Short mmCIF file of C-alpha atoms in Angstrom, two decimals:
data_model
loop_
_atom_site.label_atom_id
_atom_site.label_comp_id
_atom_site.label_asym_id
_atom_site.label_seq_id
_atom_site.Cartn_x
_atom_site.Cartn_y
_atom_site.Cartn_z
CA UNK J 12 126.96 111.40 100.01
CA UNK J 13 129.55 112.58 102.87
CA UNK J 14 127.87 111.96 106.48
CA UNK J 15 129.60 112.64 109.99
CA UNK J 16 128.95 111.33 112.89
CA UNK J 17 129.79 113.27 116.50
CA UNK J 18 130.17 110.12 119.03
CA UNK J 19 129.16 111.79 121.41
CA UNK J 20 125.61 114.35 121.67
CA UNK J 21 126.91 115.25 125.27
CA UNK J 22 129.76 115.46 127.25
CA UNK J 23 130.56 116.98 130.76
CA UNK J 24 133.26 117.67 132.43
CA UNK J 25 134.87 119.10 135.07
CA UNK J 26 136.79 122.90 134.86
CA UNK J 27 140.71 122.32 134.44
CA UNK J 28 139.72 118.94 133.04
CA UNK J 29 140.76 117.50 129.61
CA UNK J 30 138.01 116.95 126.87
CA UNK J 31 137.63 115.22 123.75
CA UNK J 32 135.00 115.83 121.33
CA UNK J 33 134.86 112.88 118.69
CA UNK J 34 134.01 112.82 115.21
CA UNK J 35 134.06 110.52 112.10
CA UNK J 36 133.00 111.07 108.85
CA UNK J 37 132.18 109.06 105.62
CA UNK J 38 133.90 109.51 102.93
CA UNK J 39 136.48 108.21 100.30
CA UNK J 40 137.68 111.40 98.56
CA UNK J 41 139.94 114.05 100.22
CA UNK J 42 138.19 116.07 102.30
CA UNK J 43 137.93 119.30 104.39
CA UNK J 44 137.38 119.27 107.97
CA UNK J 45 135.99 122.07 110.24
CA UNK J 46 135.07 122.58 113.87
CA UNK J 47 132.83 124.78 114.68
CA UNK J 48 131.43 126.27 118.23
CA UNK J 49 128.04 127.68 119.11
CA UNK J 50 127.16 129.62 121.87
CA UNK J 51 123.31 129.83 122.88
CA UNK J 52 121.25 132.29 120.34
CA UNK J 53 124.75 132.73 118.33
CA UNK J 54 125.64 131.53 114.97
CA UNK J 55 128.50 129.39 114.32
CA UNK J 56 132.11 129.92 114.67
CA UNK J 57 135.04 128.53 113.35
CA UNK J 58 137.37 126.82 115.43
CA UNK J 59 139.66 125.61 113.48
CA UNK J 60 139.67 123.61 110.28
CA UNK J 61 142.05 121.15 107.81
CA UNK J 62 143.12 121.54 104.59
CA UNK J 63 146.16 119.61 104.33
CA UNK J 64 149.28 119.53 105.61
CA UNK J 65 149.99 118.68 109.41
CA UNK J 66 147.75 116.28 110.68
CA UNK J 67 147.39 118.17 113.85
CA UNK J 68 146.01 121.09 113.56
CA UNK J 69 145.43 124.40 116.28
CA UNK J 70 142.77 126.17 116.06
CA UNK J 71 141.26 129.31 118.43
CA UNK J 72 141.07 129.64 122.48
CA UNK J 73 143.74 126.03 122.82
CA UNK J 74 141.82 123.79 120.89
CA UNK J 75 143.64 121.25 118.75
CA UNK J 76 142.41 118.59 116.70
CA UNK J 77 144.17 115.53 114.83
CA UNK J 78 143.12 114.00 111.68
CA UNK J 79 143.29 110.35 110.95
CA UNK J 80 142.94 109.38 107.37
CA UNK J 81 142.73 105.54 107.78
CA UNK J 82 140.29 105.67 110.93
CA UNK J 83 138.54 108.99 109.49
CA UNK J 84 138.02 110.63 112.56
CA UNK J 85 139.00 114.10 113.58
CA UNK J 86 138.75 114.32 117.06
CA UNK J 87 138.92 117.84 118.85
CA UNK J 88 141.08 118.27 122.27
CA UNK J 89 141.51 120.60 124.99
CA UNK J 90 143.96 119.82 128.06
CA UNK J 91 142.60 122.27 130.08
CA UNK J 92 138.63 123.51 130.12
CA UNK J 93 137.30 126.45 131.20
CA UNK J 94 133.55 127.28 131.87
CA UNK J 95 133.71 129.74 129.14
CA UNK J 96 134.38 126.56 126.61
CA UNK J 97 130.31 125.47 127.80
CA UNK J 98 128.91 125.79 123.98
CA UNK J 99 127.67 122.96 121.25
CA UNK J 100 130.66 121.87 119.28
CA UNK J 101 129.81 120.65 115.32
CA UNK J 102 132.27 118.41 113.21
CA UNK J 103 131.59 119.30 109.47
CA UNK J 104 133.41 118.21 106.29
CA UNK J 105 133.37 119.57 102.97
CA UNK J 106 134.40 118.16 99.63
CA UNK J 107 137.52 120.08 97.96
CA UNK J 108 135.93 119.10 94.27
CA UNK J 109 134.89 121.70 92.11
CA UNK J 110 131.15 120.29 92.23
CA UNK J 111 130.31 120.72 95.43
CA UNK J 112 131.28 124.39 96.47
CA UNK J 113 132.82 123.62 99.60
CA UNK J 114 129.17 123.32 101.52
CA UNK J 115 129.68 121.35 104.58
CA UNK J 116 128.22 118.77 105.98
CA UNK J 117 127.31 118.66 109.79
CA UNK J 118 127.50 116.10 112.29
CA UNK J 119 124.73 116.56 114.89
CA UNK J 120 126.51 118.45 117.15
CA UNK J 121 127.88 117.71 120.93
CA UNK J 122 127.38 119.68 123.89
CA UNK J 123 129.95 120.29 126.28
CA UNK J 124 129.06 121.54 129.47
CA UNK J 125 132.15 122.52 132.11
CA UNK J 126 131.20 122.30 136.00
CA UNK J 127 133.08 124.42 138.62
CA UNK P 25 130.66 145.72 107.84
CA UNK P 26 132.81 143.44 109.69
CA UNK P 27 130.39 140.35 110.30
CA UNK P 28 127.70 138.63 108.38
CA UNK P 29 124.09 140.56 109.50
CA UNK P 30 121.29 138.48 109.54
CA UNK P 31 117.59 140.27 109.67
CA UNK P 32 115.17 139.46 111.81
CA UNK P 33 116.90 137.53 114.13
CA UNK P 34 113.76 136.32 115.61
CA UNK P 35 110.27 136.07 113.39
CA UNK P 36 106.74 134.42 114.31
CA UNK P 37 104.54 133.55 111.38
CA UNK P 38 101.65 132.05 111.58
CA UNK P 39 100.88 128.93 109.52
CA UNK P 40 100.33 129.94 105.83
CA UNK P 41 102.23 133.49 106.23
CA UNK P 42 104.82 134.70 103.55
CA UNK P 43 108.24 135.31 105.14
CA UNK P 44 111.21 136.99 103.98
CA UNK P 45 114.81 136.36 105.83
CA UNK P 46 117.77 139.24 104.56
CA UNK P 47 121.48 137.93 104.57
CA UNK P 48 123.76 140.97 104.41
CA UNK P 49 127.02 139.33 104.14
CA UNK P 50 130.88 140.40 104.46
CA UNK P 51 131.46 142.97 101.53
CA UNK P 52 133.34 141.67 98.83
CA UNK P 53 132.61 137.89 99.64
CA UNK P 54 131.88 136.32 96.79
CA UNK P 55 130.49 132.25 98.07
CA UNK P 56 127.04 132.97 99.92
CA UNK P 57 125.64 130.05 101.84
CA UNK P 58 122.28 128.84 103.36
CA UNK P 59 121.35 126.76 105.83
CA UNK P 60 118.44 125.08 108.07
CA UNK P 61 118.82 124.00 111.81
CA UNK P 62 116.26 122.28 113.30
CA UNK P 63 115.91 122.06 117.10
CA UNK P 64 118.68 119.57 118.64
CA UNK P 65 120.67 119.07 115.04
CA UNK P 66 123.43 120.54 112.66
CA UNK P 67 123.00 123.07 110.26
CA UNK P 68 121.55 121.40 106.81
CA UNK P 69 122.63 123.00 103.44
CA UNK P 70 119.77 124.68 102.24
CA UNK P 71 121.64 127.12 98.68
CA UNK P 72 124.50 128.03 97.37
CA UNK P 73 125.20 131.44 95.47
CA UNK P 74 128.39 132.62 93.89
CA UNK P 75 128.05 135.90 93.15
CA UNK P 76 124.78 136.20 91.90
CA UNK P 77 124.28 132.66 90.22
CA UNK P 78 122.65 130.26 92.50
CA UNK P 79 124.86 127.27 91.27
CA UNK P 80 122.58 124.73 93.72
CA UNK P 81 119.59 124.72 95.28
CA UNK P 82 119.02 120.57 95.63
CA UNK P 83 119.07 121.65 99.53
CA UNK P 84 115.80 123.52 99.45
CA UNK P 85 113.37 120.95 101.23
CA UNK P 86 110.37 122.20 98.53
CA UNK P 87 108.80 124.50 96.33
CA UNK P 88 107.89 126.74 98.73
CA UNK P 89 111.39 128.06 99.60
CA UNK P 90 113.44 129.85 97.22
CA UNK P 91 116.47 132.39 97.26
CA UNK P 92 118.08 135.50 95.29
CA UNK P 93 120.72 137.31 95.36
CA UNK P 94 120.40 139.85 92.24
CA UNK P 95 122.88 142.02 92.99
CA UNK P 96 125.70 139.48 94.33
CA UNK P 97 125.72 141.03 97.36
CA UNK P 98 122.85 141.04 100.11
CA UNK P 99 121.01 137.70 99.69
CA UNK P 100 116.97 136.66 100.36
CA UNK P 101 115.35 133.81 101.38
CA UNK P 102 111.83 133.50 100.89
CA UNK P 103 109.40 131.00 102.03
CA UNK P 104 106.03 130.71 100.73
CA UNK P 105 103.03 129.36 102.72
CA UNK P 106 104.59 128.54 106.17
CA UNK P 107 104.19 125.81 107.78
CA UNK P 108 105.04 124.54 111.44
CA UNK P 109 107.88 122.22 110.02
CA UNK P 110 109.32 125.40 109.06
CA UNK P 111 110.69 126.13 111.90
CA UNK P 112 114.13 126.34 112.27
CA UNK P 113 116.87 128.96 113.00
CA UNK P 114 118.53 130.03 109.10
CA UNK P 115 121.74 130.73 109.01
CA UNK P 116 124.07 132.41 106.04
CA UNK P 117 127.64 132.07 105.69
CA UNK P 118 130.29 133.73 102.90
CA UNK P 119 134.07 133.36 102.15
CA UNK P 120 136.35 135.00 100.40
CA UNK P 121 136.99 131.80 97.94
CA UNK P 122 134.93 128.90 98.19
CA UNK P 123 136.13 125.38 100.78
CA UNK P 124 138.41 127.08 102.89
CA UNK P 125 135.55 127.88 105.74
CA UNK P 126 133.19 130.29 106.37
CA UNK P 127 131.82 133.04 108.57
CA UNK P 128 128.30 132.88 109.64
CA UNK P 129 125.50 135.34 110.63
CA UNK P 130 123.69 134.72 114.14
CA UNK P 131 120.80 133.44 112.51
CA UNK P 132 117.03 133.88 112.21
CA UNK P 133 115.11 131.83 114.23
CA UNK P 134 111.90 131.49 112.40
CA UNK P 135 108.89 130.01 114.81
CA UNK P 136 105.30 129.12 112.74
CA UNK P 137 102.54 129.49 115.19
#
């Protein structure tokens, strides 16, 4: 069974400040990878997410994130926070097979809060 | 409509109640998703629907839960005899195709009092 594991269950930092969010995850197949966001009493949304292709990928409001096969981590980036980023971040990885449906798999999720 | 609707958003039950959660996804998604988050954790898969076929359900934590979506549209979850480890915010997701991410509702955040 895929697991993932988010480093990191909190992280602050300071406004204008770089952040990364890490994440590895278990698995020996190809894989999906997603980052999601979720802002208090919100569902999830999708940050961005890897298919194939480029191993860095861009997702929404200047967040990147790079995917490593051999060290299976996908690690999520910003150069530059803002206050607005303050949300719970979630790593999750899906299996491309035809047995699984693409369900993902969640890491536990790591809150970044941004301080003026 | 443009988002995934999720009814009630917020529901108290007490202990032994009968709930009923709607999922009104995007129209014409076909891959309908369910899943669990406790308090302080990640979403767990809970069911998976294409169409109307439930293709898996090993993510429903017992007999008490189960799901339908007859119509291949708007989706149910129904939980049967609550009880306090029940409580959890339940979220549904759809796509387009299935893998390539999903959007999700805002939840239901089911307390048992």
């Amino acid at each position: 069974a895929q697991s993932v594991t988010q480093l990191d269950s909190q992280v602050p930092v300071f406004e204008e400040a770089p952040v990364e969010l890490r994440c590895n995850y278990s698995s020996s197949v190809s894989v999906y990878l997603f980052w999601y966001v979720q802002y208090p009493n919100q569902g999830l949304q999708l940050l961005l997410k890897y298919l194939s292709g480029s191993t860095l990928v861009k997702g929404i409001n200047g967040f990147e994130a790079e995917f490593n096969k051999s060290q299976t981590s996908f690690h999520l980036r910003k150069p530059s926070v803002h206050i607005s980023d303050t949300a719970e971040y979630f790593c999750a990885v899906s299996d491309p097979g035809g047995t699984s449906y693409g369900k993902l798999t969640f890491g536990q999720g790591t809150i970044l809060t941004v301080h003026p | 409509g443009a988002g995934v609707s999720q009814s009630p958003r917020y529901k108290v039950a007490k202990r032994g109640q009968d709930v009923a959660l709607r999922c009104d996804p995007i129209s014409g998604h076909v891959s309908l998703f369910w899943y669990q988050q406790a308090l302080g954790q990640g979403p767990e898969f809970l069911t998976y629907f294409q169409n109307e076929a439930q293709l898996d359900k090993s993510g429903l934590p017992s007999d008490r839960f189960f799901a339908e979506r007859p119509e291949g549209s708007v989706s149910t979850l129904k939980i049967q005899r609550t009880q306090q480890e029940d409580s959890a915010v339940y979220l549904c997701a759809s796509s387009l195709r299935t893998g390539y991410g999903y959007t999700f509702g805002s939840g239901t955040r089911l307390t048992v009092v």
